[in-house]
CSV table of C-alpha atoms in Angstrom, one decimal:
chain,number,residue,atom,x,y,z
A,1,MET,CA,7.3,75.3,124.0
A,2,SER,CA,8.4,72.5,121.7
A,3,SER,CA,11.6,70.7,121.0
A,4,ILE,CA,12.2,70.6,117.3
A,5,SER,CA,14.6,68.7,115.0
A,6,ILE,CA,14.8,70.0,111.5
A,7,VAL,CA,16.2,67.6,108.9
A,8,GLY,CA,17.5,69.6,106.0
A,9,LEU,CA,19.7,72.6,105.3
A,10,GLY,CA,17.8,74.6,102.7
A,11,ASN,CA,15.8,77.8,102.8
A,12,MET,CA,12.8,76.3,104.5
A,13,ALA,CA,14.9,74.8,107.1
A,14,GLY,CA,16.5,78.1,107.9
A,15,ALA,CA,13.2,80.0,107.9
A,16,LEU,CA,11.5,77.5,110.2
A,17,ALA,CA,14.5,77.3,112.5
A,18,GLY,CA,14.7,81.1,112.8
A,19,ARG,CA,11.0,81.5,113.6
A,20,ALA,CA,11.1,78.5,116.0
A,21,LEU,CA,14.0,79.9,118.0
A,22,ALA,CA,12.3,83.3,118.2
A,23,GLY,CA,9.2,81.6,119.5
A,24,GLY,CA,11.2,80.1,122.4
A,25,ASN,CA,11.5,76.5,121.0
A,26,ALA,CA,14.6,74.3,121.2
A,27,VAL,CA,15.9,73.7,117.7
A,28,GLU,CA,18.3,71.0,116.4
A,29,ILE,CA,19.6,71.2,112.9
A,30,ILE,CA,20.4,67.9,111.1
A,31,GLY,CA,22.0,67.5,107.7
A,32,ARG,CA,24.0,65.0,105.7
A,33,ASP,CA,26.9,67.5,105.5
A,34,PRO,CA,28.0,68.2,109.1
A,35,ALA,CA,30.0,71.3,108.1
A,36,LYS,CA,27.0,72.8,106.4
A,37,ALA,CA,24.7,72.0,109.3
A,38,LYS,CA,27.2,73.7,111.6
A,39,GLU,CA,27.3,76.7,109.3
A,40,LEU,CA,23.5,77.0,109.3
A,41,ALA,CA,23.3,76.6,113.0
A,42,GLY,CA,26.0,79.3,113.4
A,43,THR,CA,23.6,81.8,111.7
A,44,LEU,CA,20.9,81.0,114.2
A,45,ASP,CA,21.1,82.1,117.8
A,46,GLY,CA,20.7,79.0,120.0
A,47,ALA,CA,20.4,76.2,117.5
A,48,THR,CA,22.3,72.9,118.1
A,49,VAL,CA,23.6,70.5,115.5
A,50,GLY,CA,22.6,66.8,115.5
A,51,ALA,CA,24.3,63.9,114.0
A,52,PRO,CA,22.7,62.3,110.9
A,53,GLY,CA,21.3,58.9,111.7
A,54,ALA,CA,21.2,59.5,115.5
A,55,VAL,CA,17.9,59.7,117.4
A,56,PRO,CA,16.6,63.3,116.8
A,57,ALA,CA,16.5,65.3,120.0
A,58,GLY,CA,13.2,66.9,119.1
A,59,ASP,CA,9.7,65.6,119.9
A,60,ILE,CA,8.7,67.1,116.6
A,61,VAL,CA,10.8,66.2,113.5
A,62,VAL,CA,10.5,68.5,110.5
A,63,LEU,CA,11.3,67.0,107.1
A,64,ALA,CA,12.8,70.0,105.2
A,65,VAL,CA,14.2,67.9,102.4
A,66,PRO,CA,13.0,67.5,98.8
A,67,TYR,CA,10.2,65.0,98.4
A,68,ALA,CA,12.2,62.7,96.2
A,69,GLY,CA,14.4,61.8,99.2
A,70,ALA,CA,12.0,62.2,102.1
A,71,ALA,CA,10.7,58.7,102.4
A,72,ALA,CA,14.3,57.4,102.3
A,73,VAL,CA,15.3,59.7,105.1
A,74,VAL,CA,12.4,58.4,107.2
A,75,SER,CA,13.3,54.8,106.4
A,76,GLY,CA,16.9,55.5,107.3
A,77,TYR,CA,16.0,56.7,110.7
A,78,GLY,CA,13.8,53.7,111.3
A,79,ASP,CA,12.9,53.2,115.0
A,80,ALA,CA,14.7,56.4,115.9
A,81,LEU,CA,11.5,58.1,114.9
A,82,ARG,CA,9.3,56.0,117.2
A,83,GLY,CA,6.8,58.2,119.1
A,84,LYS,CA,7.8,61.3,117.2
A,85,VAL,CA,5.5,63.7,115.4
A,86,ILE,CA,6.9,64.1,111.8
A,87,ILE,CA,6.0,67.3,110.0
A,88,ASP,CA,6.1,66.8,106.2
A,89,ILE,CA,6.6,70.1,104.4
A,90,THR,CA,7.3,68.6,101.0
A,91,ASN,CA,5.4,68.9,97.7
A,92,PRO,CA,5.6,65.9,95.4
A,93,VAL,CA,5.1,68.0,92.3
A,94,ALA,CA,6.0,66.5,88.9
A,95,PRO,CA,8.8,68.3,86.9
A,96,ASP,CA,6.3,69.7,84.4
A,97,LEU,CA,4.4,71.3,87.3
A,98,GLN,CA,1.1,69.8,85.9
A,99,GLY,CA,0.6,67.1,88.6
A,100,PHE,CA,2.2,64.9,91.1
A,101,VAL,CA,4.7,62.0,91.3
A,102,VAL,CA,2.5,60.0,93.8
A,103,PRO,CA,-0.4,57.7,93.0
A,104,ASP,CA,-3.7,59.4,92.3
A,105,ASP,CA,-5.3,58.0,95.5
A,106,SER,CA,-2.4,59.1,97.8
A,107,SER,CA,-0.3,62.1,98.7
A,108,GLY,CA,3.3,62.8,99.5
A,109,ALA,CA,2.5,62.8,103.3
A,110,GLN,CA,0.7,59.4,103.1
A,111,GLU,CA,3.6,57.9,101.2
A,112,ILE,CA,6.1,59.2,103.8
A,113,ALA,CA,3.8,57.9,106.5
A,114,LYS,CA,4.2,54.4,105.0
A,115,ALA,CA,8.0,54.6,105.6
A,116,ALA,CA,7.6,55.8,109.3
A,117,PRO,CA,7.4,53.6,112.4
A,118,ALA,CA,3.8,52.6,113.3
A,119,ASP,CA,3.7,54.8,116.4
A,120,ALA,CA,5.1,57.9,114.6
A,121,GLN,CA,2.5,60.4,113.5
A,122,VAL,CA,2.9,62.4,110.2
A,123,VAL,CA,1.3,65.8,109.9
A,124,LYS,CA,1.3,67.8,106.7
A,125,ALA,CA,2.1,71.5,107.3
A,126,PHE,CA,4.0,74.5,105.9
A,127,ASN,CA,4.0,73.2,102.3
A,128,THR,CA,1.9,76.2,101.1
A,129,LEU,CA,4.3,78.9,102.3
A,130,PHE,CA,7.3,80.2,100.4
A,131,SER,CA,10.5,80.2,102.6
A,132,HIS,CA,11.0,84.0,102.5
A,133,VAL,CA,7.3,84.7,103.3
A,134,LEU,CA,7.6,82.3,106.2
A,135,ALA,CA,10.8,84.0,107.4
A,136,ALA,CA,9.2,87.5,107.2
A,137,GLY,CA,6.1,86.4,109.2
A,138,PRO,CA,2.8,88.5,109.3
A,139,ALA,CA,2.4,90.7,106.3
A,140,GLU,CA,0.4,93.9,106.1
A,141,GLY,CA,-1.3,93.2,109.4
A,142,ARG,CA,-2.3,89.7,108.4
A,143,THR,CA,-1.2,86.6,110.2
A,144,LEU,CA,0.1,83.8,108.0
A,145,ASP,CA,-2.1,80.7,107.8
A,146,VAL,CA,-0.5,77.3,108.1
A,147,PHE,CA,-2.8,74.6,106.7
A,148,ILE,CA,-2.4,71.2,108.5
A,149,ALA,CA,-3.7,67.7,108.0
A,150,GLY,CA,-3.1,64.6,110.1
A,151,ASP,CA,-4.0,62.8,113.3
A,152,VAL,CA,-6.0,64.8,115.9
A,153,GLN,CA,-3.5,64.5,118.8
A,154,ALA,CA,-0.5,65.1,116.6
A,155,LYS,CA,-2.2,68.2,115.0
A,156,ALA,CA,-2.8,69.6,118.5
A,157,ARG,CA,1.0,69.5,119.2
A,158,VAL,CA,1.8,70.9,115.8
A,159,SER,CA,-0.8,73.7,116.2
A,160,ALA,CA,0.8,74.7,119.5
A,161,PHE,CA,4.2,74.9,117.7
A,162,ILE,CA,2.7,76.9,114.8
A,163,GLU,CA,1.2,79.4,117.3
A,164,SER,CA,4.6,79.8,119.0
A,165,LEU,CA,5.9,81.0,115.6
A,166,GLY,CA,3.2,83.8,115.6
A,167,LEU,CA,1.3,82.0,112.8
A,168,ARG,CA,-2.3,80.6,112.6
A,169,PRO,CA,-2.9,76.9,112.3
A,170,MET,CA,-5.8,76.0,110.0
A,171,ASP,CA,-7.0,72.4,110.5
A,172,ALA,CA,-8.0,70.8,107.1
A,173,GLY,CA,-8.7,67.3,108.4
A,174,GLU,CA,-7.1,63.9,108.6
A,175,LEU,CA,-3.9,62.9,106.7
A,176,PRO,CA,-5.7,62.1,103.4
A,177,MET,CA,-6.4,65.8,103.1
A,178,ALA,CA,-2.7,66.3,102.5
A,179,ARG,CA,-3.5,65.7,98.9
A,180,ALA,CA,-5.7,68.8,98.9
A,181,LEU,CA,-2.9,70.8,100.6
A,182,GLU,CA,-0.4,69.6,98.0
A,183,ASN,CA,-2.8,70.8,95.3
A,184,VAL,CA,-2.8,74.3,97.0
A,185,ALA,CA,0.9,74.3,96.5
A,186,LEU,CA,0.5,73.4,92.9
A,187,LEU,CA,-2.0,76.2,92.5
A,188,GLN,CA,0.5,78.6,93.9
A,189,LEU,CA,3.1,77.5,91.3
A,190,GLY,CA,0.5,78.0,88.6
A,191,LEU,CA,-0.2,81.6,89.9
A,192,VAL,CA,3.5,82.3,89.9
A,193,ALA,CA,3.8,81.1,86.3
A,194,HIS,CA,0.7,82.7,84.8
A,195,SER,CA,-0.6,85.6,86.8
A,196,VAL,CA,1.2,86.8,90.0
A,197,LYS,CA,4.6,86.4,88.4
A,198,HIS,CA,6.5,86.4,91.7
A,199,THR,CA,6.5,84.6,95.1
A,200,ASP,CA,5.8,87.5,97.4
A,201,PHE,CA,2.3,86.2,98.4
A,202,PHE,CA,0.5,83.7,100.5
A,203,LEU,CA,-2.9,82.0,100.5
A,204,GLY,CA,-5.0,82.3,103.6
A,205,VAL,CA,-8.5,82.3,105.0
A,206,SER,CA,-10.6,85.4,105.7
A,207,VAL,CA,-13.6,84.5,107.8
A,208,LEU,CA,-16.6,86.8,107.0
A,209,GLY,CA,-19.0,87.8,109.7
């Protein structure tokens, strides 16, 4: 099992922490507001609370913060993230939901990687799952797919973590493929706005034959 530090106190942080603990992983909650971090940890059986700015206890660090502040969080930790696998779950979607706030030849994950120490490895994952869908887990007999992109060795560690959650990792390639995964999230927002009209769904892969 893995040792996980989750930076953030929102719905995705809570959903990931709950599933991680149920899967036998060690979980540390880190937030700028220590009282809120303690409050969230108190709703989770077995989670600990880490101090902002201190070296995260987890070998895997999950960025469960809005994209706008993600690179700054990584920069703030600096060398404390050396040797860590960083899971980027953010979506750098523009306010009008028509595109992204990153350069056309990049992705949110790649921009975050620029702020990380050279020996930290960024993996894109979980950005295509709504928090309540993630918290609920398999639906109607179907395992949730978690699309991932990044370095081969880092993806192996993240895949093992994902499997511990009872979910299925789906390798999409190296980190530049994060742009495609962020487009999947944008597609989901379009479906919510124009056809599905709610967020009680997920996108996955059905292998035929």
